[in-house]
Short mmCIF file of C-alpha atoms in Angstrom, two decimals:
data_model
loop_
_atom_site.label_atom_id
_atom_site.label_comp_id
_atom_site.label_asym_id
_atom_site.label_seq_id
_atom_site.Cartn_x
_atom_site.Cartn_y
_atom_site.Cartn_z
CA UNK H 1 -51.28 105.87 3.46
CA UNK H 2 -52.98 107.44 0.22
CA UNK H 3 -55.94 106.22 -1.56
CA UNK H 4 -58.99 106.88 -4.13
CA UNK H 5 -62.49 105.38 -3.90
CA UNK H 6 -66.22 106.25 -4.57
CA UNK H 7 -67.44 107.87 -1.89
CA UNK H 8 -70.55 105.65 -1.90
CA UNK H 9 -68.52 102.34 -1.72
CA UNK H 10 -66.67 103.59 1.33
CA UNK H 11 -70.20 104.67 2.57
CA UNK H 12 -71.71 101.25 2.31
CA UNK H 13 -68.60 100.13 4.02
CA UNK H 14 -68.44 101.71 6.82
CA UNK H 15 -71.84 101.75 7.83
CA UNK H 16 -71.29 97.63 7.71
CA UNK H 17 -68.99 97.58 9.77
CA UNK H 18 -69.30 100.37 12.23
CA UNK H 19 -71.87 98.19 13.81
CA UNK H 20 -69.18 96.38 15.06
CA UNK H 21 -68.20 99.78 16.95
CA UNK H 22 -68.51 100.38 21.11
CA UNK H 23 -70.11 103.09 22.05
CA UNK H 24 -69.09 102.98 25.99
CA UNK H 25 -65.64 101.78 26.72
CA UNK H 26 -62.57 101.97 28.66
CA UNK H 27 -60.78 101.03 25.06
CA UNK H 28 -61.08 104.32 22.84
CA UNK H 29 -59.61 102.11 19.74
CA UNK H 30 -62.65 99.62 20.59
CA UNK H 31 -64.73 102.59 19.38
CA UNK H 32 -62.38 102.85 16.19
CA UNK H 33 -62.52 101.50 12.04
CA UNK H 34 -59.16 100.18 11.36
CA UNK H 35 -58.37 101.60 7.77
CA UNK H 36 -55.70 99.37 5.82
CA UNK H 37 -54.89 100.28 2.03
CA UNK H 38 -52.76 97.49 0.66
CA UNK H 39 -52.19 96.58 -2.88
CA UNK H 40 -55.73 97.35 -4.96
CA UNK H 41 -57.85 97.32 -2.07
CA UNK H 42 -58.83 98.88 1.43
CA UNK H 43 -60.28 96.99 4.32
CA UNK H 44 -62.57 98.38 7.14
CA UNK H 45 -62.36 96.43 10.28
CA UNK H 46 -63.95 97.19 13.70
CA UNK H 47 -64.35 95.44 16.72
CA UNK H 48 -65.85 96.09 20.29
CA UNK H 49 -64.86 93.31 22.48
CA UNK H 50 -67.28 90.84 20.88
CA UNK H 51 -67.91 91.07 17.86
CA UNK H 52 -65.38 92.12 14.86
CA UNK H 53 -66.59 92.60 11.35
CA UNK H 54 -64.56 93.78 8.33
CA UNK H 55 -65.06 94.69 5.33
CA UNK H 56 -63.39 94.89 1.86
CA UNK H 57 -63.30 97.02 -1.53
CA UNK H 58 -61.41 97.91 -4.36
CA UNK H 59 -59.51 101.39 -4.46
CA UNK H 60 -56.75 103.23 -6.18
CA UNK H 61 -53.93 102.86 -3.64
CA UNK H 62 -51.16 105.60 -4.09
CA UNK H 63 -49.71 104.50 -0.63
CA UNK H 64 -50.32 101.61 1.61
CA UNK H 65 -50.71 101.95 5.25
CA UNK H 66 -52.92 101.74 8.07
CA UNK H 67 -54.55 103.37 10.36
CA UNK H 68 -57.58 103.72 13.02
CA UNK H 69 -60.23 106.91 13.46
CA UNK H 70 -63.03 106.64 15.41
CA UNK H 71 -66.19 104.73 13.54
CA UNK H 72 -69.59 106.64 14.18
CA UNK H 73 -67.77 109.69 12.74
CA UNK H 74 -66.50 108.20 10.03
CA UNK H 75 -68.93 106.65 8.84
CA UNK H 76 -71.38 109.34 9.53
CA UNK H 77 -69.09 111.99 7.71
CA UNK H 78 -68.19 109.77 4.24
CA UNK H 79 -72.30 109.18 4.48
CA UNK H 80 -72.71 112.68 3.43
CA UNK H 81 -70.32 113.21 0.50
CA UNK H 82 -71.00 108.68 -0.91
CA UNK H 83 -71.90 110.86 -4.24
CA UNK H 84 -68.13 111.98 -4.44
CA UNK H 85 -65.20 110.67 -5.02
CA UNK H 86 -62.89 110.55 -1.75
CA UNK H 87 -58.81 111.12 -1.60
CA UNK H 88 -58.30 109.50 1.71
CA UNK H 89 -54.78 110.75 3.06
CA UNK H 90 -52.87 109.70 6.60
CA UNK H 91 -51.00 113.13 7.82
CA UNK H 92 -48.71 113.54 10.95
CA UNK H 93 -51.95 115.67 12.22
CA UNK H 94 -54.86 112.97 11.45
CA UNK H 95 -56.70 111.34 8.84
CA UNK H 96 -57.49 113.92 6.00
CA UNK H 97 -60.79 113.06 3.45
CA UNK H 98 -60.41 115.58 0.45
CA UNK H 99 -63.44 115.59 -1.92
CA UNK H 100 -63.47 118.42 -4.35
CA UNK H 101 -61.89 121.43 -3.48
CA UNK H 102 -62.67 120.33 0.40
CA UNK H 103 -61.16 118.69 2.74
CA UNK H 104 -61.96 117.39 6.35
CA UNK H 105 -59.55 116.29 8.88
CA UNK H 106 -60.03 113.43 11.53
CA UNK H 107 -58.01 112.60 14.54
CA UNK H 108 -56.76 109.13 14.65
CA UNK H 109 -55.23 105.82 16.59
CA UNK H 110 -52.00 103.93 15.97
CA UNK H 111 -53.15 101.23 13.80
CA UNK H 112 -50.83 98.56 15.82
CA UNK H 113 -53.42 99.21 18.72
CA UNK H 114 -55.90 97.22 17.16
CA UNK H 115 -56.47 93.71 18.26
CA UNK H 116 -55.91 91.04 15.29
CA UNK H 117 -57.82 87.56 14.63
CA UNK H 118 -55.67 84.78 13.15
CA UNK H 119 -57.34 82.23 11.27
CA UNK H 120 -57.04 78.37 11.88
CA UNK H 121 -57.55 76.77 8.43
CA UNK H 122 -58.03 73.65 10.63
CA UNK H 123 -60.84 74.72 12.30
CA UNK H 124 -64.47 72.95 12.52
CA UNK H 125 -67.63 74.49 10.53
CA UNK H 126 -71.17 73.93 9.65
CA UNK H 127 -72.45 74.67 6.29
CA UNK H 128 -75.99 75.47 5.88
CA UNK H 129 -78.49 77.50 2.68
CA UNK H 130 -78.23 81.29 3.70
CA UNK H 131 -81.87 81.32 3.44
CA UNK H 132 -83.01 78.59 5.88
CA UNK H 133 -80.00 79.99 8.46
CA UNK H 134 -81.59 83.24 7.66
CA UNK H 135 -85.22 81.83 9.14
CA UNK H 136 -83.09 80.20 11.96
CA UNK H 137 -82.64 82.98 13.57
CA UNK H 138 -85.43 84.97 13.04
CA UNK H 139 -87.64 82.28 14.41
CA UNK H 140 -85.62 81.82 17.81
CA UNK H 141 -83.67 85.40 18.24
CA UNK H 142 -86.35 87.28 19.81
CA UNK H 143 -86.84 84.93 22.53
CA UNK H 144 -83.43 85.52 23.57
CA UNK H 145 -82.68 87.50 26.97
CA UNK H 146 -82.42 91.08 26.84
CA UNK H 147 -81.18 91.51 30.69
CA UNK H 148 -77.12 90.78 32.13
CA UNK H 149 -78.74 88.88 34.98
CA UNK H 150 -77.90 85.33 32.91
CA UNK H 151 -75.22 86.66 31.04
CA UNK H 152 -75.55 83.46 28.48
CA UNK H 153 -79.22 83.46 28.18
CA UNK H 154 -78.57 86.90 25.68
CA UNK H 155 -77.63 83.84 23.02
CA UNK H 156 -78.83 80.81 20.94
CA UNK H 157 -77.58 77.75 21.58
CA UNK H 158 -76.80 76.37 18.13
CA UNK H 159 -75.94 72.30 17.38
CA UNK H 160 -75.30 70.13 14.64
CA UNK H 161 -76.54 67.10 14.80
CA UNK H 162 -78.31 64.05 12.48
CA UNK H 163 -77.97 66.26 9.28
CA UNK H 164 -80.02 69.36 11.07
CA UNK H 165 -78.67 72.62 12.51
CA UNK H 166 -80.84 73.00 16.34
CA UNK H 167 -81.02 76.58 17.77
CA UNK H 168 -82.49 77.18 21.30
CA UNK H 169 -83.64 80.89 22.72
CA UNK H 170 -85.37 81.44 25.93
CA UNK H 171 -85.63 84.51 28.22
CA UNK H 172 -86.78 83.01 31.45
CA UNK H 173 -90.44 83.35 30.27
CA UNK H 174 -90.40 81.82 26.78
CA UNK H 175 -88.02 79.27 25.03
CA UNK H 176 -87.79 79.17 21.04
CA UNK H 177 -86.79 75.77 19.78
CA UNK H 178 -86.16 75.73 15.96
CA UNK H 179 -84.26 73.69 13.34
CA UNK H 180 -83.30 73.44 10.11
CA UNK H 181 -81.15 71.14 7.16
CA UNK H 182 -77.93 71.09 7.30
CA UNK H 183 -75.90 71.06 3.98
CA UNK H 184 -72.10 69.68 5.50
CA UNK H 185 -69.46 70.25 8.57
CA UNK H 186 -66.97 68.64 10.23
CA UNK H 187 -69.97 66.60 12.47
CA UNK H 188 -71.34 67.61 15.80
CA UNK H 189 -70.90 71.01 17.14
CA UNK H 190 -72.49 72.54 19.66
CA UNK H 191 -71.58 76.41 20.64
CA UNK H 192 -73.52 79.40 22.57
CA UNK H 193 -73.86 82.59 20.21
CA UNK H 194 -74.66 86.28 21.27
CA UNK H 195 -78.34 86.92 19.65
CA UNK H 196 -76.38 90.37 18.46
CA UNK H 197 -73.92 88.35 16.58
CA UNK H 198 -77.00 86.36 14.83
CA UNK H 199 -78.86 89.38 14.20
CA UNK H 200 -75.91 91.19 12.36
CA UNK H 201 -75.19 88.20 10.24
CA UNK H 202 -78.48 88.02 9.13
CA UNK H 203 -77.74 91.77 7.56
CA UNK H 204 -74.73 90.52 5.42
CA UNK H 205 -76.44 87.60 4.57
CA UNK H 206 -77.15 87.59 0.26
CA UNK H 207 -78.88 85.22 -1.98
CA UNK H 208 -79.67 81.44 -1.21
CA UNK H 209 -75.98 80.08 -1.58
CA UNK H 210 -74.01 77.76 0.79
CA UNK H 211 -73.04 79.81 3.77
CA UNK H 212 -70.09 78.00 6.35
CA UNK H 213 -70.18 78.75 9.70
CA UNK H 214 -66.54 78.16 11.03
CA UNK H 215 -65.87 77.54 15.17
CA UNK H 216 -62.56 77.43 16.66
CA UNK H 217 -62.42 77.53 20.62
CA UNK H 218 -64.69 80.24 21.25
CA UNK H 219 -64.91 82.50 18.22
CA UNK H 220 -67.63 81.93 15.49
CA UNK H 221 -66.46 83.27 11.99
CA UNK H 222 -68.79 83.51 9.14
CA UNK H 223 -67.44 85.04 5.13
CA UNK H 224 -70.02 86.17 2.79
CA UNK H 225 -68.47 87.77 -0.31
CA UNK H 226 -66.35 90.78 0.38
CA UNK H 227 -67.58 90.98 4.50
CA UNK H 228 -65.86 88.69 7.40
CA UNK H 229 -67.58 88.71 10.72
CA UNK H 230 -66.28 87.27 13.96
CA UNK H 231 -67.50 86.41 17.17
CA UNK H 232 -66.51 85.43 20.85
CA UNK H 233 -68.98 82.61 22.02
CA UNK H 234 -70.73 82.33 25.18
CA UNK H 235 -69.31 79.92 27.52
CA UNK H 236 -71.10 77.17 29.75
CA UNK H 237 -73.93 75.43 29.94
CA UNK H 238 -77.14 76.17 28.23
CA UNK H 239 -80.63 74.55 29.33
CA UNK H 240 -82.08 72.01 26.99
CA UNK H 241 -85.39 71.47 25.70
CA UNK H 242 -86.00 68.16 27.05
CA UNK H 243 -85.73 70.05 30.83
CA UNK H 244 -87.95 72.39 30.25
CA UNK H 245 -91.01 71.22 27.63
CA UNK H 246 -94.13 69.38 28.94
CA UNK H 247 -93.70 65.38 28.09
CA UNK H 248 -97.81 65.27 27.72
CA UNK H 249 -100.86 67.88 27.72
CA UNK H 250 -104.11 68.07 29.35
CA UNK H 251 -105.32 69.72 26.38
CA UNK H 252 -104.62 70.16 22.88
CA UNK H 253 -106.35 73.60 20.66
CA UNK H 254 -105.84 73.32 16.67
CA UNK H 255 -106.71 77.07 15.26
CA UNK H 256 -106.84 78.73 12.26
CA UNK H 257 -103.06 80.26 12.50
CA UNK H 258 -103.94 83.68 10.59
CA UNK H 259 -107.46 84.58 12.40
CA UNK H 260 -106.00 83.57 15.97
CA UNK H 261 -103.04 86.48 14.79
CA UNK H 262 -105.81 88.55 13.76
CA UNK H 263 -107.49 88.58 16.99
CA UNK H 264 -104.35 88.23 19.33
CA UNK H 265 -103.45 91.67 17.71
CA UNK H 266 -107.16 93.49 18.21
CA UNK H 267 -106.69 92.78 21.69
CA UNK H 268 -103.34 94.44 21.63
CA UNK H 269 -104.75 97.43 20.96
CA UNK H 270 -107.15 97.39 23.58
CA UNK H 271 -104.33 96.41 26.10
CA UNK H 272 -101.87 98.63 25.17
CA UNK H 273 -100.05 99.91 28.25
CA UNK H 274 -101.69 97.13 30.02
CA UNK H 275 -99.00 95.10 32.14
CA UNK H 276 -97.64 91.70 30.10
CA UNK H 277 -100.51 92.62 27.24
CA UNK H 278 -102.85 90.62 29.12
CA UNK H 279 -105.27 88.46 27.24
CA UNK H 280 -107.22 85.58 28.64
CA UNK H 281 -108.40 82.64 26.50
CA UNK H 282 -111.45 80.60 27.65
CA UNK H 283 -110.96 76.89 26.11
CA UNK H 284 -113.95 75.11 26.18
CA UNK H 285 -115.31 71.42 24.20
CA UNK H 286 -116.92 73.85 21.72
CA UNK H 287 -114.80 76.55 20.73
CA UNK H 288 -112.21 78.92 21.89
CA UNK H 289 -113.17 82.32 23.28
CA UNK H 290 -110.53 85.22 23.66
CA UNK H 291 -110.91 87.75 26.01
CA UNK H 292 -108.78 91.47 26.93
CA UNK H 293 -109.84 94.35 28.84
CA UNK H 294 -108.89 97.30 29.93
CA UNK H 295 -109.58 101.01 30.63
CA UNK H 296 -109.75 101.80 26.77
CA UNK H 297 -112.41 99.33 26.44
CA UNK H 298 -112.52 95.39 25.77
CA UNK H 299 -112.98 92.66 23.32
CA UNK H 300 -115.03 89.36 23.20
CA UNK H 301 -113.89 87.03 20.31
CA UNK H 302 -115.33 83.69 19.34
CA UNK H 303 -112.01 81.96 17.89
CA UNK H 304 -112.31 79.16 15.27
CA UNK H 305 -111.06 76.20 15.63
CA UNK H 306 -111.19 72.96 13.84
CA UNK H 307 -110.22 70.75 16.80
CA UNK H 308 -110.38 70.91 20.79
CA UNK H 309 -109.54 68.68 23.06
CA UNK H 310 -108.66 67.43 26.83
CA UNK H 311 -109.95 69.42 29.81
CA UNK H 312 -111.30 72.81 29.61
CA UNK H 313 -109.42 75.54 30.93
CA UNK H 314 -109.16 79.18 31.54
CA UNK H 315 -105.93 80.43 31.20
CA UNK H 316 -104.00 84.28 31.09
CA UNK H 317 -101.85 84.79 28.65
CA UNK H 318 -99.00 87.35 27.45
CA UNK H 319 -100.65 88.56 24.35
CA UNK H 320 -97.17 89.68 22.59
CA UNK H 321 -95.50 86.52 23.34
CA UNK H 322 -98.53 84.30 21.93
CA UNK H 323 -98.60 86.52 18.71
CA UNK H 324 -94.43 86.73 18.27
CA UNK H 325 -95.13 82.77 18.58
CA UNK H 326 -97.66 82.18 16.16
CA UNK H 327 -95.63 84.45 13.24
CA UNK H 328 -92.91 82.23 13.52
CA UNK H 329 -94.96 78.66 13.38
CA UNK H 330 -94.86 77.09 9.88
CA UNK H 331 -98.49 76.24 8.33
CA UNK H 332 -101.62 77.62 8.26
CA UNK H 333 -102.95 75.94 11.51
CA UNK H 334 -101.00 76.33 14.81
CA UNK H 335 -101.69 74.09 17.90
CA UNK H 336 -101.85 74.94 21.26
CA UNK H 337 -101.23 72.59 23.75
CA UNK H 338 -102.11 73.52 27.30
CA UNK H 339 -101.98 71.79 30.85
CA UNK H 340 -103.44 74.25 33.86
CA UNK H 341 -103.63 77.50 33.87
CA UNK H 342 -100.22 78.24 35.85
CA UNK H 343 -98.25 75.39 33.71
CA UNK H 344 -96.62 76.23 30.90
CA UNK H 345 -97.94 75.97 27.37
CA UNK H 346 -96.44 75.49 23.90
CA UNK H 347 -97.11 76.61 20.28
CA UNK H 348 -96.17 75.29 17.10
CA UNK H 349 -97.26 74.29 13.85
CA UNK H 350 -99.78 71.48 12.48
CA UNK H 351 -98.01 70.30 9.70
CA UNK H 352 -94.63 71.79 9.70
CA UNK H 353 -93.18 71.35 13.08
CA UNK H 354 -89.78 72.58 12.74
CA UNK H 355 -90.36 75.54 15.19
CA UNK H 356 -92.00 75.09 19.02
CA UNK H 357 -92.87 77.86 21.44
CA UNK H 358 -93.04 77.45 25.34
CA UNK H 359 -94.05 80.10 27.39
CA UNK H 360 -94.92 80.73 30.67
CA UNK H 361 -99.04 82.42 31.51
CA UNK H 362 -99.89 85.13 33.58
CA UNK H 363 -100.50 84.75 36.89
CA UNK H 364 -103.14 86.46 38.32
CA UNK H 365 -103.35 88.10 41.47
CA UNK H 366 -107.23 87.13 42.21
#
């Protein structure tokens, strides 16, 4: 294998796809770029176990072949000569990057080692604008688990159905519910995706064209000009909304979305450090008061709002999760519906209502 590129084309690609490296494994080629030079092009490919993304671009190819050499290396060593044009060589001894009168040599993996991913033409999809799949996820994602002790609750459940795409995040303390139009498929689909795989399509992600989304069993594979990523799916059940969100509410707060954010994130500061960001709201017939203390001092706020009511309450609240909430509501009013102050409580938008929030309060020990 013999090639000729830019330097800062094989930059860009391997940085794309060396997110697709392991770090920890039992399976050193999992931690490998698969390098293939074949007719005018070269592709990158990696893939830890999960998630595989590859990458394509044009190059002077003197010899096919193929091999693999570990990816944070690579990627980290072509970084620093992108503004040079790279002979990329496969020798008996490694893989050997000349640029100038230099040359570096990298130790490498049989290339048949490497795992491959047929594709089903057959296959189901969803098609969907880039830029409302885009807002998808960013409005659900971060509600996802963090923690192995629910192995699927680390993804959104995504399905198709009556012409909208549905995703669903929750952590155990907070569920994300979020939709958006759908632009074609092959009809109802409904699959569990890794909140990393969601995240990293987001980065490949260009412009506001039709993007497909295409399923077979339980890999996810999405194509957006020269980049391919795939996916394994989560398998198993994942908890629905209607199981878990309120069917009434005691009481019902309309705010002004931007000055609730405002104040939310004063009393952030105050509480920083402070376990679950602890801010409690006092909801009474005539207003909204927001309180926070803590050793660095405390804050008082009178909150505006344009409509209360139901009971009065007093309730604790996780300040993050309330402001990660309202950023993601549509509108310029959000409403907050409440029952006690140990049930949970939802936020979403006034006039737009394609995104809802549920998330559990504090509980106080006094």
């Amino acid at each position: 294998m013999k090639f000729c590129c830019e330097g800062v084309l094989l930059a860009d690609a391997a940085i794309t796809v060396s997110k697709a490296c392991a770090t920890k494994t039992l399976v050193p080629v999992y931690e490998c770029i698969k390098i293939t030079a074949k007719n005018d092009s070269v592709t990158l490919t990696a893939f830890d176990g999960e998630i595989s993304i590859k990458k394509t671009m044009k190059a002077d190819i003197y010899d096919e072949g193929e091999t693999c050499v570990n990816g944070k290396f690579f990627s980290d060593f072509v970084g620093k000569v992108s503004d040079r044009q790279l002979i990329i060589s496969l020798k008996e001894d490694g893989l050997k990057i000349n640029y100038g009168d230099s040359s570096t040599l990298l130790p490498t993996l049989p290339a048949d080692e490497f795992p491959s991913f047929p594709v089903d033409p057959t296959q189901d999809y969803l098609e969907v604008k880039q830029e409302d799949l885009k807002n998808l996820i960013a409005n659900t994602v971060f509600c996802c688990a963090t923690d192995d002790s629910r192995p699927i609750l680390r993804g959104c459940a995504l399905e198709a159905k009556d012409e909208k795409l549905y995703a669903t995040a929750l952590d155990g303390f907070r569920m994300a519910v979020a939709n958006c139009p759908l632009q074609g498929g092959t009809g109802y689909l409904k699959i569990v995706c890794p909140a990393r795989t969601l995240t990293e399509i987001t980065r490949i992600l260009e412009g506001d064209e039709n993007l497909k989304l295409y399923v077979e069993k339980n890999m996810l594979s999405v194509s957006v000009a020269d980049t391919v990523l795939k996916s394994k799916l989560y398998m198993g059940e994942f908890v629905r909304k209607e199981h878990i969100f309120p069917a009434s509410f005691a009481t019902s707060v309309i705010v002004d979305k931007a000055e609730l954010i405002d104040c939310v994130e004063r009393a952030i500061v105050i509480t920083r450090g402070v376990k679950f960001n602890l801010i409690m709201l006092d909801i009474r017939s005539t207003g909204v008061v927001m309180q926070a203390n803590s050793d660095m001092g405390n804050v008082n706020e009178i909150v505006e709002s344009s409509a209360v009511e139901g009971k009065e309450l007093k309730i604790a609240l996780n300040g993050k999760y309330l402001l990660d909430a309202l950023k993601a509501v549509d509108g310029e009013q959000a409403k907050l519906l409440f029952n006690t102050p140990m049930a949970p409580y939802t936020v979403t938008g006034v006039d737009e209502q394609t995104n809802e929030y549920l998330m559990m309060p504090v509980k106080l020990d006094n």
